[in-house]
Coordinates of C-alpha atoms and ligand atoms in Angstrom, one line a residue:
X1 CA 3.0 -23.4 -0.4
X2 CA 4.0 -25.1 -3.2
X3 CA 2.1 -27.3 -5.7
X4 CA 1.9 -30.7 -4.0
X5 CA 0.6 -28.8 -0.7
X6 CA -1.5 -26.5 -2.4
X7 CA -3.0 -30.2 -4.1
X8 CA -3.3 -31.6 -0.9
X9 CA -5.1 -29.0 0.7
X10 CA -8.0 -28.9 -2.1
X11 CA -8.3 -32.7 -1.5
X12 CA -9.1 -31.5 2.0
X13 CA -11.2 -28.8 1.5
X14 CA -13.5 -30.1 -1.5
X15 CA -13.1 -34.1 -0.1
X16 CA -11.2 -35.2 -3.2
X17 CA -9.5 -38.1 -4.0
X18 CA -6.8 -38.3 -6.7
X19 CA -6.5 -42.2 -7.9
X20 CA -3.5 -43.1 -10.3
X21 CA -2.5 -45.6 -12.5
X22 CA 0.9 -47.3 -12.5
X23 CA 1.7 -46.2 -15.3
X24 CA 1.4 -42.8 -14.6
X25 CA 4.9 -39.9 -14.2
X26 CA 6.0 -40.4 -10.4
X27 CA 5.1 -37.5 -8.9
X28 CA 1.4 -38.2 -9.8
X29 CA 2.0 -41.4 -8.2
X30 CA 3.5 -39.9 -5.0
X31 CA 0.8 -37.2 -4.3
X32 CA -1.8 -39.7 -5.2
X33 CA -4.1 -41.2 -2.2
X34 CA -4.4 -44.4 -4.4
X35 CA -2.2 -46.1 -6.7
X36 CA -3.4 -49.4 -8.6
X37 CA -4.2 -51.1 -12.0
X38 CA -7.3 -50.6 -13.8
X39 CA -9.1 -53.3 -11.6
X40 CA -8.0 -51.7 -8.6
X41 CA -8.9 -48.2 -10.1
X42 CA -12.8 -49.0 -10.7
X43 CA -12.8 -51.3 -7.3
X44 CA -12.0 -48.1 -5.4
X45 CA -13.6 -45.8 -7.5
X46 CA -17.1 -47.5 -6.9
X47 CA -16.3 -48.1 -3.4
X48 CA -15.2 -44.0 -2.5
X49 CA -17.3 -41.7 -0.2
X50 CA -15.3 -38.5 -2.1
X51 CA -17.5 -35.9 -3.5
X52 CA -14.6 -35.8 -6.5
X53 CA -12.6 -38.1 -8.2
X54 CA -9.6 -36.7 -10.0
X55 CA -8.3 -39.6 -12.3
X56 CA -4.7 -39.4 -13.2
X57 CA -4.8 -42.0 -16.0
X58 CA -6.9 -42.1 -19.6
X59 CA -10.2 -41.3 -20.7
X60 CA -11.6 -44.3 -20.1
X61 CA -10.6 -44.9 -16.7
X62 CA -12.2 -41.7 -15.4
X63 CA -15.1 -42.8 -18.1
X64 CA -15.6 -46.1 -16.0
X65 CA -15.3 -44.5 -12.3
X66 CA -18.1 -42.0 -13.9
X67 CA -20.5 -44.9 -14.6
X68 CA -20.0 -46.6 -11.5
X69 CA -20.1 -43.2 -9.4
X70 CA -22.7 -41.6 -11.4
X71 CA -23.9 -38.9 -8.3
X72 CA -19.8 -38.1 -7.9
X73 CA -17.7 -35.2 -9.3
X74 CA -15.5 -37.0 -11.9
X75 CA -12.6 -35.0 -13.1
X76 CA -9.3 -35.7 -15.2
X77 CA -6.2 -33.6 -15.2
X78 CA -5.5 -34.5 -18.8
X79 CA -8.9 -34.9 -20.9
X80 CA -6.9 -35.3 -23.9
X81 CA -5.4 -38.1 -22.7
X82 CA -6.9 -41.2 -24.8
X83 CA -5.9 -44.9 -25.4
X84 CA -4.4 -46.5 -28.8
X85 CA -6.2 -50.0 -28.0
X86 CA -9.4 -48.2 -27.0
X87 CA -9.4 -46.1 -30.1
X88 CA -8.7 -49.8 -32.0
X89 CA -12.6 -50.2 -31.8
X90 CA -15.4 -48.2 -32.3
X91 CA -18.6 -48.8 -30.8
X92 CA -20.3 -49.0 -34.4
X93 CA -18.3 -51.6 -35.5
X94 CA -18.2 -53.6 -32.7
X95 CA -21.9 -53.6 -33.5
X96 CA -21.5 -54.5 -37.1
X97 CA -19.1 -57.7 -35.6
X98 CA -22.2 -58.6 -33.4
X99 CA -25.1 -58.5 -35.5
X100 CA -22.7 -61.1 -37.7
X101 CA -22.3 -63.1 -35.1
X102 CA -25.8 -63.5 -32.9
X103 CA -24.9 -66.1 -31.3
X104 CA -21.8 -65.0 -29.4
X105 CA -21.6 -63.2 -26.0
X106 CA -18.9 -60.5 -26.2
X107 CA -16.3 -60.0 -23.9
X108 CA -14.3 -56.4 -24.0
X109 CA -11.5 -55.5 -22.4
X110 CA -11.9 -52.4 -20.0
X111 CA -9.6 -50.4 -22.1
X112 CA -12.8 -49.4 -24.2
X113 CA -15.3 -46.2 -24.6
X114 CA -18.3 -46.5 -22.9
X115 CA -20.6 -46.8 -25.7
X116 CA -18.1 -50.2 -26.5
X117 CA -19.1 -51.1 -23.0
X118 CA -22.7 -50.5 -23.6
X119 CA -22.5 -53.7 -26.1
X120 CA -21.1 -55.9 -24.1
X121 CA -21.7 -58.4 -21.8
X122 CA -18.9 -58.4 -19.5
X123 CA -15.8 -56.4 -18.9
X124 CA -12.5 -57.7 -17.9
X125 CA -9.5 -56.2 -17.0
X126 CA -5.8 -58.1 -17.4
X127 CA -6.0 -58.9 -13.8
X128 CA -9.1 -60.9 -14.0
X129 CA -9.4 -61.6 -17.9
X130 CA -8.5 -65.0 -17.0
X131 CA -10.6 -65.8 -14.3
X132 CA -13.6 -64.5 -15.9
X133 CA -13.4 -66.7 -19.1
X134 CA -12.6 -69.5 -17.2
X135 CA -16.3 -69.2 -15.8
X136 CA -18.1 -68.6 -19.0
X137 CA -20.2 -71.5 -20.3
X138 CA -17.7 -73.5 -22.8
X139 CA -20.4 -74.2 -25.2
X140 CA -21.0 -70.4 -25.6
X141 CA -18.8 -68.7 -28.6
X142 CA -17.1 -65.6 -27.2
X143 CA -16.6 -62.1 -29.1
X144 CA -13.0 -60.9 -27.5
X145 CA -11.6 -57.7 -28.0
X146 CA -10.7 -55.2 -28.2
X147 CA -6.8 -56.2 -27.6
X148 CA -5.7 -58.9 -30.1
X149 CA -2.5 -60.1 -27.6
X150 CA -4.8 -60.5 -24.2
X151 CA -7.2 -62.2 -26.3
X152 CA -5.1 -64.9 -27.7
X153 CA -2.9 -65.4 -24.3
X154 CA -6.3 -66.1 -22.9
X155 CA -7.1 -68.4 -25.7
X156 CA -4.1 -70.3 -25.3
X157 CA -4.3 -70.7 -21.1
X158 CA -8.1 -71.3 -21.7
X159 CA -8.1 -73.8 -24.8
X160 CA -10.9 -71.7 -26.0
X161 CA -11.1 -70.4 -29.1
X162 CA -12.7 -67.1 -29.0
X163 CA -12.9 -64.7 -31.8
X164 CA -10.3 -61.9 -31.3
X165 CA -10.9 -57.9 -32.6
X166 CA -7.9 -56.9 -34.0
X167 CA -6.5 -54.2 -32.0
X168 CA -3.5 -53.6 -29.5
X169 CA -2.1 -51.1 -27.3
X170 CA 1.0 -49.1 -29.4
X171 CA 3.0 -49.3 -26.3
X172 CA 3.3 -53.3 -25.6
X173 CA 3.4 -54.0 -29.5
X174 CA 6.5 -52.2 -30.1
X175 CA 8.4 -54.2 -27.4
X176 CA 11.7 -55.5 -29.0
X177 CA 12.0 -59.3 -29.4
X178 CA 15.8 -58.6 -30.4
X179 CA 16.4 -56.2 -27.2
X180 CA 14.9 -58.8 -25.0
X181 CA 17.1 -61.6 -26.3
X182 CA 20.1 -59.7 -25.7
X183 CA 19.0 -58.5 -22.0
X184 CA 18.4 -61.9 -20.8
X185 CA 21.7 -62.7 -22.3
X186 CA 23.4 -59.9 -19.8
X187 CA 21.4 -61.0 -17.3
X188 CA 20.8 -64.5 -17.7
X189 CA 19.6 -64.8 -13.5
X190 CA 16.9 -62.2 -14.4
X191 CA 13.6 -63.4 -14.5
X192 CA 11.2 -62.0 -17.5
X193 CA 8.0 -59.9 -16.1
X194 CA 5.3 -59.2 -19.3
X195 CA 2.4 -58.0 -19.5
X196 CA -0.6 -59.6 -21.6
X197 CA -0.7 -56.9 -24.0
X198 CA 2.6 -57.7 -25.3
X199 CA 2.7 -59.9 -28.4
X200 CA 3.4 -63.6 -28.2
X201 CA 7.3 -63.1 -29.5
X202 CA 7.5 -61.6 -26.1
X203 CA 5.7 -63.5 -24.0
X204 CA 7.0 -66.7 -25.2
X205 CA 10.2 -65.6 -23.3
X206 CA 8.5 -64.5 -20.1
X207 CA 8.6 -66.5 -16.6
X208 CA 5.6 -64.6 -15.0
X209 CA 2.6 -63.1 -17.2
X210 CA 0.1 -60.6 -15.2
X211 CA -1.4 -57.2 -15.3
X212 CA 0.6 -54.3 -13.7
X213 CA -0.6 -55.2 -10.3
X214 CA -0.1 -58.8 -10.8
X215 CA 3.7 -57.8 -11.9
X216 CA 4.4 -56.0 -8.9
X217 CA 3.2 -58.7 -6.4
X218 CA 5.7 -61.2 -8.3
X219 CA 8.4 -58.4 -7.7
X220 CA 7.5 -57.8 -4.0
X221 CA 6.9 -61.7 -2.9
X222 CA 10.4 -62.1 -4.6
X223 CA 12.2 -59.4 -3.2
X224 CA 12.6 -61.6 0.1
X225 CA 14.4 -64.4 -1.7
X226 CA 16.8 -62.5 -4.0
X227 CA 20.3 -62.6 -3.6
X228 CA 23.0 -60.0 -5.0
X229 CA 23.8 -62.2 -7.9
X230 CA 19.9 -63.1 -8.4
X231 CA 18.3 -59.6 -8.2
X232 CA 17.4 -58.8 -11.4
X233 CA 13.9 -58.6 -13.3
X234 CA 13.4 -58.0 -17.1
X235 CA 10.0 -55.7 -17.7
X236 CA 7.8 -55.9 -20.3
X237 CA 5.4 -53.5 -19.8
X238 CA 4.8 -49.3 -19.7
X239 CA 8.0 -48.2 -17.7
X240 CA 6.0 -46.0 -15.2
X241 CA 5.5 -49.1 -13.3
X242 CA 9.0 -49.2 -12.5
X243 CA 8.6 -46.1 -9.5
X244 CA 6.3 -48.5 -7.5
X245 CA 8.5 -51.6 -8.2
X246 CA 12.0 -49.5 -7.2
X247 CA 10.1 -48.1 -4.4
X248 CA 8.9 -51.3 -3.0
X249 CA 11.9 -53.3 -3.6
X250 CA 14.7 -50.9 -3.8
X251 CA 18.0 -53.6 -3.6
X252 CA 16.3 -55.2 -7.1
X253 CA 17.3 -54.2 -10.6
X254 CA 14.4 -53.5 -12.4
X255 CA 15.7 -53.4 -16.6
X256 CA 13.2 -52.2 -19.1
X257 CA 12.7 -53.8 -22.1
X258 CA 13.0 -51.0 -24.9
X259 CA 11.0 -50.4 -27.8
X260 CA 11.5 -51.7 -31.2
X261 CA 12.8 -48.2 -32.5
X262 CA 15.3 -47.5 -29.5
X263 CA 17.4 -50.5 -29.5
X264 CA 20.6 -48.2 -29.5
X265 CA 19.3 -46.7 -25.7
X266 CA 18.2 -49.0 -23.3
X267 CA 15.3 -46.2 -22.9
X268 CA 11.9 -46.5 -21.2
X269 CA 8.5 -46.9 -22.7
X270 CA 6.1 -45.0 -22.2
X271 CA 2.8 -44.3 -23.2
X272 CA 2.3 -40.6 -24.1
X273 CA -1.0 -40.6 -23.1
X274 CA -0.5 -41.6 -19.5
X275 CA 1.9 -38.8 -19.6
X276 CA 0.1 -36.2 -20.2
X277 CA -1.5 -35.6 -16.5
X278 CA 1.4 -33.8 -15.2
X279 CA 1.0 -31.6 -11.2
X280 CA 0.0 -28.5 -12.9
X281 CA -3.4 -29.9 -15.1
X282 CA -3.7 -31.4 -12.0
X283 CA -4.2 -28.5 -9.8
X284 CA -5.8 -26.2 -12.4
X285 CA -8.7 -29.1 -12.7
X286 CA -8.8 -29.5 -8.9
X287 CA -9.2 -26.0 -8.8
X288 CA -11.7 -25.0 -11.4
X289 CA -13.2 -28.5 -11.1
X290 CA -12.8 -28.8 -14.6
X291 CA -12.3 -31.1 -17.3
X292 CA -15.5 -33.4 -15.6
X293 CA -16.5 -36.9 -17.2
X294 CA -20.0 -36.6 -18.4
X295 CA -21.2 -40.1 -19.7
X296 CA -24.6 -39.9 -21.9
X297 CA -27.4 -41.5 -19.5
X298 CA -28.6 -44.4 -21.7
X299 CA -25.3 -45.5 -22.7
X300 CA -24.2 -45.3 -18.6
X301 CA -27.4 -47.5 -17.9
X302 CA -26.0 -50.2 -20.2
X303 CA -22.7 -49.9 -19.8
X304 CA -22.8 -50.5 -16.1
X305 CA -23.8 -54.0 -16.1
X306 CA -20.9 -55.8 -17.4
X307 CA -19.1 -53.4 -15.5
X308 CA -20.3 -54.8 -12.3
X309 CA -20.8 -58.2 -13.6
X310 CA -16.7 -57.8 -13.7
X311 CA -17.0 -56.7 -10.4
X312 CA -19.1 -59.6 -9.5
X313 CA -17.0 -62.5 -11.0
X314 CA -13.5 -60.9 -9.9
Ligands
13P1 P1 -3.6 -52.9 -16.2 O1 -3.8 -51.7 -15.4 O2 -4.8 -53.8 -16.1 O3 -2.3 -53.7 -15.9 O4 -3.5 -52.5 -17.7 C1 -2.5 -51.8 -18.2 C2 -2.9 -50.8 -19.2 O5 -2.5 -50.8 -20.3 C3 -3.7 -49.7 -18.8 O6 -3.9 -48.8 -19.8
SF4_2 FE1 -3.8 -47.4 -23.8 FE2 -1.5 -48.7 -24.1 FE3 -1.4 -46.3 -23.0 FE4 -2.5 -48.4 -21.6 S1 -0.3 -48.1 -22.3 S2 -3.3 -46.3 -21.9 S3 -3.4 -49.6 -23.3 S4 -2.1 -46.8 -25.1

């Protein structure tokens, strides 16, 4: 057998399920039972009768499918495998910015450590970010972070001025203004697909702004209308989502926008963390059951109620 069979037939035998983010390498994403966003991810993760989730993604997705699924088996291939914007706040001084500010409700993206979580009062994800503010009391002063970019492209959609935490995912701020110019100028049909963690240079330029799911559903509902000359999408985000996008709509041109420091080669983006779950840390941990989330018990207990209160208000 060789290593995807020998996955599959654990899944069987231990009733696993491997969930994977878009962003993750393409085999991942092929021998995965489910493929989503981080909304998605936590949706299916608290909704799953497997005894194990394997989480092919980062620390903090398996972290949130643990507090939701606290009697299941949580397991992930790569436990190295962190987040820049998570790391961007720490749960002490998201504390510190609290007790300054009493009066606010805080709002943290779900790219976050579960002690972050534990101070918060709801989660969001970039899929329902929006949404969720857009039902918050308007009188109520809002503590936003932890990723600077969302934050403000929510501001600006909302009118709301929330206070933003300065912090940002590595990947989306290194997105090229420059290279993205000079793409839409080569392909001036194509149309611009960001997502919110980008900064404003780029998103100023974009025709649809959405999380990774949101950007694929553009691209699929699209794909019926596209001609030869008009089949062409410009993406700002992670380039992992571009399997998923070329395997759903495989007549389009899906061009990556490269990253500030590889304008000489129209390269992909990626984020080196997502890349670090690879087939074999994959079958090991399915096979030792190793590498398993364990999430302190008090910090779990608080840290599930904005979760669900996401859930709630999606
Ligand atoms: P979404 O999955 O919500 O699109 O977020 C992208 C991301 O950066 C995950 O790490
Ligand atoms: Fe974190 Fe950015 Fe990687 Fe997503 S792409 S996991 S936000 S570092």
């Amino acid at each position: 057998m060789d290593i995807v069979e020998q996955i599959r037939t654990l899944c069987q035998e231990k009733n696993a399920i491997i969930m994977a983010h878009y962003y993750q390498r393409p085999e991942i994403q092929d021998i995965a039972h489910f493929v989503g966003d981080s909304l998605a991810l936590a949706q299916v993760a608290a909704k799953t009768d497997a005894d194990i989730i394997v989480m092919c993604g980062v620390h903090f997705m398996a972290e949130t499918a643990k507090i939701l699924c606290p009697d299941k088996k949580v397991l992930i291939p790569a436990p190295e495998a962190g987040c820049s914007l998570a790391d961007s706040c720490k749960a002490t001084d998201l504390a510190a910015w609290k007790a300054a500010h009493p009066d606010h409700m805080v709002v943290s993206y779900v790219n976050t450590s579960a002690a972050v979580k534990a101070l918060t009062d709801v989660v969001v994800t970039s899929s329902n970010a929006l949404k969720i503010v857009k039902q918050l009391p308007k009188e109520k002063p809002i503590l936003f972070g932890p990723d600077q970019n969302l934050g403000g492209y929510i501001n600006r959609m909302t009118g709301r001025n929330m206070d933003l935490w300065n912090g940002g995912c590595h990947v989306h701020a290194r997105f090229s203004e420059e290279a993205l110019l000079q793409l839409k100028e080569q392909y001036p049909n194509a149309k611009v697909l960001a997502h919110p963690e980008c900064k404003q240079s780029i998103l100023q330029h974009a025709n649809v702004i959405g999380s990774t799911q949101a950007l694929l559903d553009y691209a699929k509902q699209s794909n019926s209308q596209l001609t030869v000359d008009n089949n062409q999408f410009i993406v700002a985000t992670e380039s992992g989502i571009l399997h998923e996008m070329q395997k759903a709509c495989p007549e389009v041109h899906f061009i990556p926008v490269p990253a500030e420091e590889d304008n000489s080669k129209l390269s992909c983006n990626e984020c080196e963390y997502m890349r670090m779950c690879t087939l074999e840390n994959l079958y090991d941990c399915l096979l030792n059951e190793s590498n398993e989330i364990v999430v302190d018990e008090a910090i779990a207990k608080d840290a599930i109620r904005p979760i669900q209160r996401m859930l709630e208000m999606s």
